[in-house]
XYZ file of C-alpha atoms in Angstrom:
381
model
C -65.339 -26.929 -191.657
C -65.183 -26.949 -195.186
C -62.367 -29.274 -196.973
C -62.858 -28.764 -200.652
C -64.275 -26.017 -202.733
C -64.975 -27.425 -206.235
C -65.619 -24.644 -208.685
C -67.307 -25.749 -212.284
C -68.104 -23.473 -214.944
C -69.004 -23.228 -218.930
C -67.923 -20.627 -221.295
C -68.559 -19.949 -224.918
C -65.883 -19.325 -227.345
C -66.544 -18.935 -231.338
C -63.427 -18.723 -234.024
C -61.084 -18.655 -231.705
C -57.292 -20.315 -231.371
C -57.444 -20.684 -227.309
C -54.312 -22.829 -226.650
C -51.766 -24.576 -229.372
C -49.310 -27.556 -229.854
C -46.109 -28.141 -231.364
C -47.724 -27.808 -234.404
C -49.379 -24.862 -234.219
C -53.234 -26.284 -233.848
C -56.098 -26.180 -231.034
C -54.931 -28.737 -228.590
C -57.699 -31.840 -228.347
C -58.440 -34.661 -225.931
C -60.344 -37.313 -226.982
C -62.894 -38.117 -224.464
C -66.049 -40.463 -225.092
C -65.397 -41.954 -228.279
C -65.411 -38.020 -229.441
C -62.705 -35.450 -229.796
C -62.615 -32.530 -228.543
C -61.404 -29.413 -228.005
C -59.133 -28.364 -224.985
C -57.311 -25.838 -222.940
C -54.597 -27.092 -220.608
C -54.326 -26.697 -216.880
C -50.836 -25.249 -217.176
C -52.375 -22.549 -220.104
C -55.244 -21.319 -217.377
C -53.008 -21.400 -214.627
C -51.018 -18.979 -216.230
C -53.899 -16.467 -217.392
C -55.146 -15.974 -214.434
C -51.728 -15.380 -212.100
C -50.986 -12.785 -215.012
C -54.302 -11.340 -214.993
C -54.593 -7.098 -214.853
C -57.130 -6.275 -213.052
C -59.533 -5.739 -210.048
C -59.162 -9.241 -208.622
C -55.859 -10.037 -209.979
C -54.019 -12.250 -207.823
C -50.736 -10.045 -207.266
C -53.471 -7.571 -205.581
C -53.977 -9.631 -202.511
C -50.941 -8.186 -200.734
C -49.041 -11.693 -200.415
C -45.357 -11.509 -201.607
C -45.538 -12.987 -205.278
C -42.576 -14.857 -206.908
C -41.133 -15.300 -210.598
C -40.079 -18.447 -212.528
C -37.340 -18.374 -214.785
C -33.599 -19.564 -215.232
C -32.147 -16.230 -215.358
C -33.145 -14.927 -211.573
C -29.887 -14.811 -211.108
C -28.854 -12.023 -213.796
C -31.705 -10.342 -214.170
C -33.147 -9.914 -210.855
C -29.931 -10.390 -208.253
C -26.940 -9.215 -210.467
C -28.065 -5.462 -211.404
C -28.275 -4.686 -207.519
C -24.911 -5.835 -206.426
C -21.900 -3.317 -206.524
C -18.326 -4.496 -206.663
C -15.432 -4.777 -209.168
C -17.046 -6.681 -212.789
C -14.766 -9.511 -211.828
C -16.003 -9.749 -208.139
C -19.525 -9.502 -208.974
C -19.039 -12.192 -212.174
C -17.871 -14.953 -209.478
C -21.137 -14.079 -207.193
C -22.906 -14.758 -209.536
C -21.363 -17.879 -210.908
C -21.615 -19.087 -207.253
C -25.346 -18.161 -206.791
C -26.098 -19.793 -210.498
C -24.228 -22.997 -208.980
C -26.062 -22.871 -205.731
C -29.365 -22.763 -207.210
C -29.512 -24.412 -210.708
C -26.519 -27.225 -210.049
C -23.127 -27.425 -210.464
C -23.143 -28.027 -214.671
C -25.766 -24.971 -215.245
C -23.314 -21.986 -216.351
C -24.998 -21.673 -219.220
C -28.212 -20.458 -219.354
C -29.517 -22.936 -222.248
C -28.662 -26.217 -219.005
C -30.835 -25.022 -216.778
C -34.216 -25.478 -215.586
C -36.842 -22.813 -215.369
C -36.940 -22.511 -211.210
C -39.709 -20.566 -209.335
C -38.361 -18.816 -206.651
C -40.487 -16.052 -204.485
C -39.703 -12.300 -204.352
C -38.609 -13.283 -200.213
C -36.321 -15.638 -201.350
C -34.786 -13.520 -204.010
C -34.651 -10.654 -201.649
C -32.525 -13.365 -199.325
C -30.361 -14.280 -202.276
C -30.089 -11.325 -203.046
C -28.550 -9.820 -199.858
C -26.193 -12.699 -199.677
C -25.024 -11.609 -202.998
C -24.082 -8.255 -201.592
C -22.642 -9.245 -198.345
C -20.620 -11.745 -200.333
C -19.643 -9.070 -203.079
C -18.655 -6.549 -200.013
C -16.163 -8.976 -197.917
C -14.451 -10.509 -200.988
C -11.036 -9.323 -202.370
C -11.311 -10.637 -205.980
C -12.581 -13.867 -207.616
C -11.638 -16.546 -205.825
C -12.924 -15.015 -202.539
C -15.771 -14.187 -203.556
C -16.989 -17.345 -204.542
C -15.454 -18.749 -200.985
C -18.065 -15.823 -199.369
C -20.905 -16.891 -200.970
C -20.319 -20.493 -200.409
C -19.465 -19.915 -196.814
C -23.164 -18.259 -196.685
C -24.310 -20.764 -198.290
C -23.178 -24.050 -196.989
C -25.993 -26.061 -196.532
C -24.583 -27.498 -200.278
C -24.599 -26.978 -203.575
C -27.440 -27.205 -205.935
C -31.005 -26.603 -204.660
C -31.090 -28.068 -201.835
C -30.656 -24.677 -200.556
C -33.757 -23.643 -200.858
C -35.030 -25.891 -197.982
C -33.003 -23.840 -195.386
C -33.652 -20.634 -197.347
C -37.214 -21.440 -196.916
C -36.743 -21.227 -193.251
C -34.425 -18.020 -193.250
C -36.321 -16.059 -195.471
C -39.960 -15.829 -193.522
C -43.384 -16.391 -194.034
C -44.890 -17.197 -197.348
C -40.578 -17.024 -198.759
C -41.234 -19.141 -201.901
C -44.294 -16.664 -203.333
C -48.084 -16.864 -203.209
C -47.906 -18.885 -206.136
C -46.664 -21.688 -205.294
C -48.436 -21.618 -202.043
C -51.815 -22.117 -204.449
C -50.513 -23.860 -207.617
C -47.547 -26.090 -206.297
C -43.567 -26.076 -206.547
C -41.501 -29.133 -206.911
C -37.653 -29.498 -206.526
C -36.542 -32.419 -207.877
C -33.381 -32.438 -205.675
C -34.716 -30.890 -202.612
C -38.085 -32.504 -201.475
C -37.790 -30.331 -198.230
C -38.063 -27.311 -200.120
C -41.017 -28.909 -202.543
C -45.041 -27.057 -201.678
C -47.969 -29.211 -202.752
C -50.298 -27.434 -204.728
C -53.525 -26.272 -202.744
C -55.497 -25.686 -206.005
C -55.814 -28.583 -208.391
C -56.766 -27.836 -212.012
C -58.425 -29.934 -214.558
C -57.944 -29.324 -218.179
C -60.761 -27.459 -220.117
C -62.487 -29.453 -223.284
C -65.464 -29.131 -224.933
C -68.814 -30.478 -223.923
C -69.774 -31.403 -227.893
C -67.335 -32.881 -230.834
C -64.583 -29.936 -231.660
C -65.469 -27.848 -234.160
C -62.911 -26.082 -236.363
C -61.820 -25.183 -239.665
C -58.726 -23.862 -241.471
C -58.500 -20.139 -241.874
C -57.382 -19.209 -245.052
C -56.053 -15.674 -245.273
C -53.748 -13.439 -247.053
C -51.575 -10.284 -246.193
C -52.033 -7.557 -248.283
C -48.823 -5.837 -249.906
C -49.854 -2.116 -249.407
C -47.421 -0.966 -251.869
C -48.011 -3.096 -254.664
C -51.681 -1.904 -254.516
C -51.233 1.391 -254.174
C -48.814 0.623 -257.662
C -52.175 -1.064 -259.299
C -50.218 -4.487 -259.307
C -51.841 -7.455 -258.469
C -50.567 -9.690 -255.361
C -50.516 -10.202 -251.617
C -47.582 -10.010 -249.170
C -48.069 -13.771 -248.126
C -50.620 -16.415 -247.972
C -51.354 -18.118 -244.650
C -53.380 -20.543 -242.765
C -54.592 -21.259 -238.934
C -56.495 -23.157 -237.294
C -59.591 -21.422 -235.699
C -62.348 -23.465 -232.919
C -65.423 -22.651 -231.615
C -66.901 -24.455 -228.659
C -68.638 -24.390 -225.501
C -65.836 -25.520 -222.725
C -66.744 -27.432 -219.007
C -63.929 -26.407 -216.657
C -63.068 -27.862 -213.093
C -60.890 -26.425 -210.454
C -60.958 -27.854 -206.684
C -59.382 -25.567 -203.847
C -58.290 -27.850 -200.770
C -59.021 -25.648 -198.071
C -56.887 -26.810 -194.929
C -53.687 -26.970 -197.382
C -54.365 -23.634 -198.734
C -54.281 -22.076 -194.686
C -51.572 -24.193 -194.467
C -49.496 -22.794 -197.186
C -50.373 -19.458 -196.244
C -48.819 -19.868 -192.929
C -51.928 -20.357 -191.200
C -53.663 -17.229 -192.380
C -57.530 -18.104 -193.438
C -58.267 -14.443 -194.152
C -55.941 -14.333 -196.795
C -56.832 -17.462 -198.093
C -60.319 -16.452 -197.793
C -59.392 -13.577 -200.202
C -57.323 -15.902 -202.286
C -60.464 -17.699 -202.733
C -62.784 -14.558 -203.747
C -60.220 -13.526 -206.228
C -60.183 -17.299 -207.816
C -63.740 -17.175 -208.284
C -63.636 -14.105 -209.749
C -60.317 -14.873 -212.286
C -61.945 -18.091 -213.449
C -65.037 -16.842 -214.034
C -63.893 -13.477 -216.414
C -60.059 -13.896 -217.468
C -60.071 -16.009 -220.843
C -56.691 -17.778 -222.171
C -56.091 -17.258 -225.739
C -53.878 -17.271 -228.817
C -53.804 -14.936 -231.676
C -55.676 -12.130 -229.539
C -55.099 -9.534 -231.996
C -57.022 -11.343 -234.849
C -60.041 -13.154 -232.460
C -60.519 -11.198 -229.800
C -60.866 -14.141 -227.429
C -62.685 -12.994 -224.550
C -65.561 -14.017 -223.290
C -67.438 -14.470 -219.583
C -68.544 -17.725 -217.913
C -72.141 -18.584 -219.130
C -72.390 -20.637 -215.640
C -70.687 -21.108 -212.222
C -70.981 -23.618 -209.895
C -69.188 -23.459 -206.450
C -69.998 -26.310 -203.791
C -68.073 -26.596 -200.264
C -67.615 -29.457 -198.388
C -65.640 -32.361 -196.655
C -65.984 -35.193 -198.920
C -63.454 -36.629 -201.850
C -64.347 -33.896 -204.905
C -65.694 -35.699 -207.938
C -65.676 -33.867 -211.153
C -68.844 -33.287 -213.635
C -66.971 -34.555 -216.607
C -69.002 -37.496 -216.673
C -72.259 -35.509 -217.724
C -70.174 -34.509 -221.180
C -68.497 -37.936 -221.638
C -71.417 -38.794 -224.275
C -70.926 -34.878 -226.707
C -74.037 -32.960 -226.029
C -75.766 -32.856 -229.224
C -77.374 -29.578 -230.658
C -80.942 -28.736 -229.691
C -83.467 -27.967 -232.319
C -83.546 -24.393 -230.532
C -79.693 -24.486 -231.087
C -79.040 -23.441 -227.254
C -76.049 -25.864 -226.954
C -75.423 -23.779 -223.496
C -78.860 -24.588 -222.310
C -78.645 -28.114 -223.189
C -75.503 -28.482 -221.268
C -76.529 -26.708 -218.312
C -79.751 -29.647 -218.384
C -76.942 -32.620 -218.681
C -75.021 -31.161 -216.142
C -78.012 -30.803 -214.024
C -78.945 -34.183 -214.998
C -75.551 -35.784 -213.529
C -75.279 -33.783 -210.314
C -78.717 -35.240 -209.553
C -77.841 -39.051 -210.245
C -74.798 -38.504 -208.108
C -76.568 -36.777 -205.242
C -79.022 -39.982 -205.572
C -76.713 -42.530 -205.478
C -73.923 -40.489 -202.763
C -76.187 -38.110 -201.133
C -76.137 -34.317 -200.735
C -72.712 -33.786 -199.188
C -71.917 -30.492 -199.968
C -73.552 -26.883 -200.005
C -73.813 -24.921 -203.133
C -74.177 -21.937 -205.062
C -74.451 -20.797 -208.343
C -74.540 -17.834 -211.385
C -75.782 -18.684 -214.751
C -76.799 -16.401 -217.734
C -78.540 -19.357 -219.401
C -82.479 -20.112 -219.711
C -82.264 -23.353 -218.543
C -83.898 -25.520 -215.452
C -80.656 -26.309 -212.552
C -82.169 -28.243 -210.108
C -79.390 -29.099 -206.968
C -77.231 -26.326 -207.892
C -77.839 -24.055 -204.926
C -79.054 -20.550 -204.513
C -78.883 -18.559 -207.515
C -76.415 -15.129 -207.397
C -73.840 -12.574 -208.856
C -70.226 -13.275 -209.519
C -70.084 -10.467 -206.578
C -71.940 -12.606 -204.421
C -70.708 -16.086 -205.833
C -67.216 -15.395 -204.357
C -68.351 -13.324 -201.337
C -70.075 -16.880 -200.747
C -66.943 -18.723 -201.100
C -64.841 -16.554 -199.496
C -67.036 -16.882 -196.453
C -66.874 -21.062 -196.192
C -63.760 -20.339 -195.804
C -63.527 -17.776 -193.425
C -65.407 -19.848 -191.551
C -63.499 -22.746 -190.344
C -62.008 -22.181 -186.789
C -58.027 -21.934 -186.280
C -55.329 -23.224 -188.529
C -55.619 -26.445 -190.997
């Protein structure tokens, strides 16, 4: 039965802005002795759970969930019905219940993912609270008395339990949730992410650029509307993701179809959905130049190592090529000095040798191929 699926993959990028700091720049890791360019875990996580499209995630058919600190007035308050005052203290109560005791205002709290179950669940508490209470004070009592497992989120370990499979959302079944005061109600990520960087030294200059006052032209007067400057990156970007298989069935309540799916839709999301900054003015899409998808039962091991020396520029000036050959290069030495654990397939668009990377194929069939190592492990993790 397959354990891990570890999914690798490069992708080109030129003048783009893909993910900023504090300070407004490309975001770097120095790696090697060389610094480079990088895209955070958190930043691809996000692109592809908000992806629109064919394979996005939220068209699997699993409940999904939201993160914010306001689920409590903007998804729970506008459905209950009661006197202002009446529904004011449910709310207050539900805030207290799920962000602490000191979080009335919105600016104390922390951002909390809860799934679209487990709003539903507060939700209807809400109402049946709103419904019994006579005015303030009683309400609060009703929603307490509904929810008296304790204040603060330790709720949401017996809310878990009351509001049904898959209650916290699909994704924190694949990407994680932690509860710092409720380890009960805490889901360990099935899907481990590895920040993106570049497999050469970063490569970026400042964009100078003006704004053009439309109506000072059209005057004949000399002048812009502003003068400005960004940050802009090109680079050629190794990325590692690693699915653990029997915790993904697990989290999806024992279901290996869906995570099956889960897994055809990954491939699919990492392969063609691009984070990026600034889209207006760089256009920052582009498609995986290679894919590399192994399944098997062993510890994963990433492929970092064949960039940790920056690939250097061919003569021919196929940078993808020559990273496709390094990359090559180190999945042989480990298979060498490890063995062959794990089976393997691949897509590439690049005109380059990739010896040990498995049957050559479509993105179709690349995650089709995934899906099915999945699919076929027998019972629940």
């Amino acid at each position: 039965m397959t354990r891990f699926l570890q999914i690798h993959s490069l992708a080109s990028y030129p003048a783009v802005l893909l993910n900023r700091d504090d300070a407004g720049l490309a975001k770097r890791l120095p790696y090697g002795g060389t610094v480079r360019t990088r895209i955070s875990s958190q930043s691809l996580k996000r692109h592809w759970r908000l992806a629109e499209d064919a394979w996005a995630l939220k068209g699997i058919g699993a409940p999904m969930g939201v993160r914010s600190r306001e689920i409590v007035e903007r998804r729970i308050q506008p459905k209950l019905t009661a006197a202002p005052a009446i529904v004011e203290a449910v709310v207050a109560a539900l805030v207290k219940h799920l962000y602490g005791k000191n979080s009335a205002k919105i600016a104390d709290r922390q951002a909390l993912l809860l799934g679209d179950p487990e709003i539903d669940y507060l939700t209807r508490i809400g109402a049946e609270a709103a419904s019994a209470a006579t005015d303030a004070k009683t309400a609060e009592a009703e929603v307490d008395a509904r929810l008296a497992k304790g204040t603060g989120k330790a709720n949401l370990a017996a809310l878990l339990a009351t509001a049904g499979t898959l209650a916290a959302g699909l994704e924190a079944a694949l990407f994680g949730r932690m509860v710092t005061s409720d380890p009960d109600a805490n889901t360990d990520a099935a899907i481990h992410v590895a920040h993106a960087f570049t497999v050469h030294a970063q490569e970026s200059e400042s964009d100078y650029f003006t704004v053009v006052d439309d109506l000072r032209v059209a005057a004949g007067e000399v002048g812009s509307g502003g003068i400005f400057d960004t940050e802009l990156t090109s680079g050629l970007y190794y990325g590692y993701v690693v699915v653990d298989v029997p915790l993904l069935v697990a989290n999806l309540a024992g279901d290996r179809d869906l995570a099956a799916r889960v897994v055809e839709h990954l491939v699919h999301l990492i392969a063609t959905v691009s984070p990026g900054a600034k889209k207006g003015s760089t256009a920052p899409y582009a498609y995986a130049d290679l894919m590399l998808v192994e399944a098997g039962s062993r510890q994963p091991r990433t492929l970092a190592g064949a960039f940790r020396k920056a690939v250097p520029l061919r003569r021919d000036g196929d940078l993808a090529a020559e990273a496709v050959t390094t990359m090559a290069a180190c999945l042989g030495r480990l298979d060498n000095a490890y063995g062959k654990g794990e089976e393997r397939a691949h897509l590439s668009t690049v005109e380059a040798d990739a010896p040990g990377f498995g049957e050559p194929t479509t993105l179709d069939g690349l995650a089709a191929w995934a899906a099915g190592t999945v699919r076929a492990g027998q019972g629940a993790a």
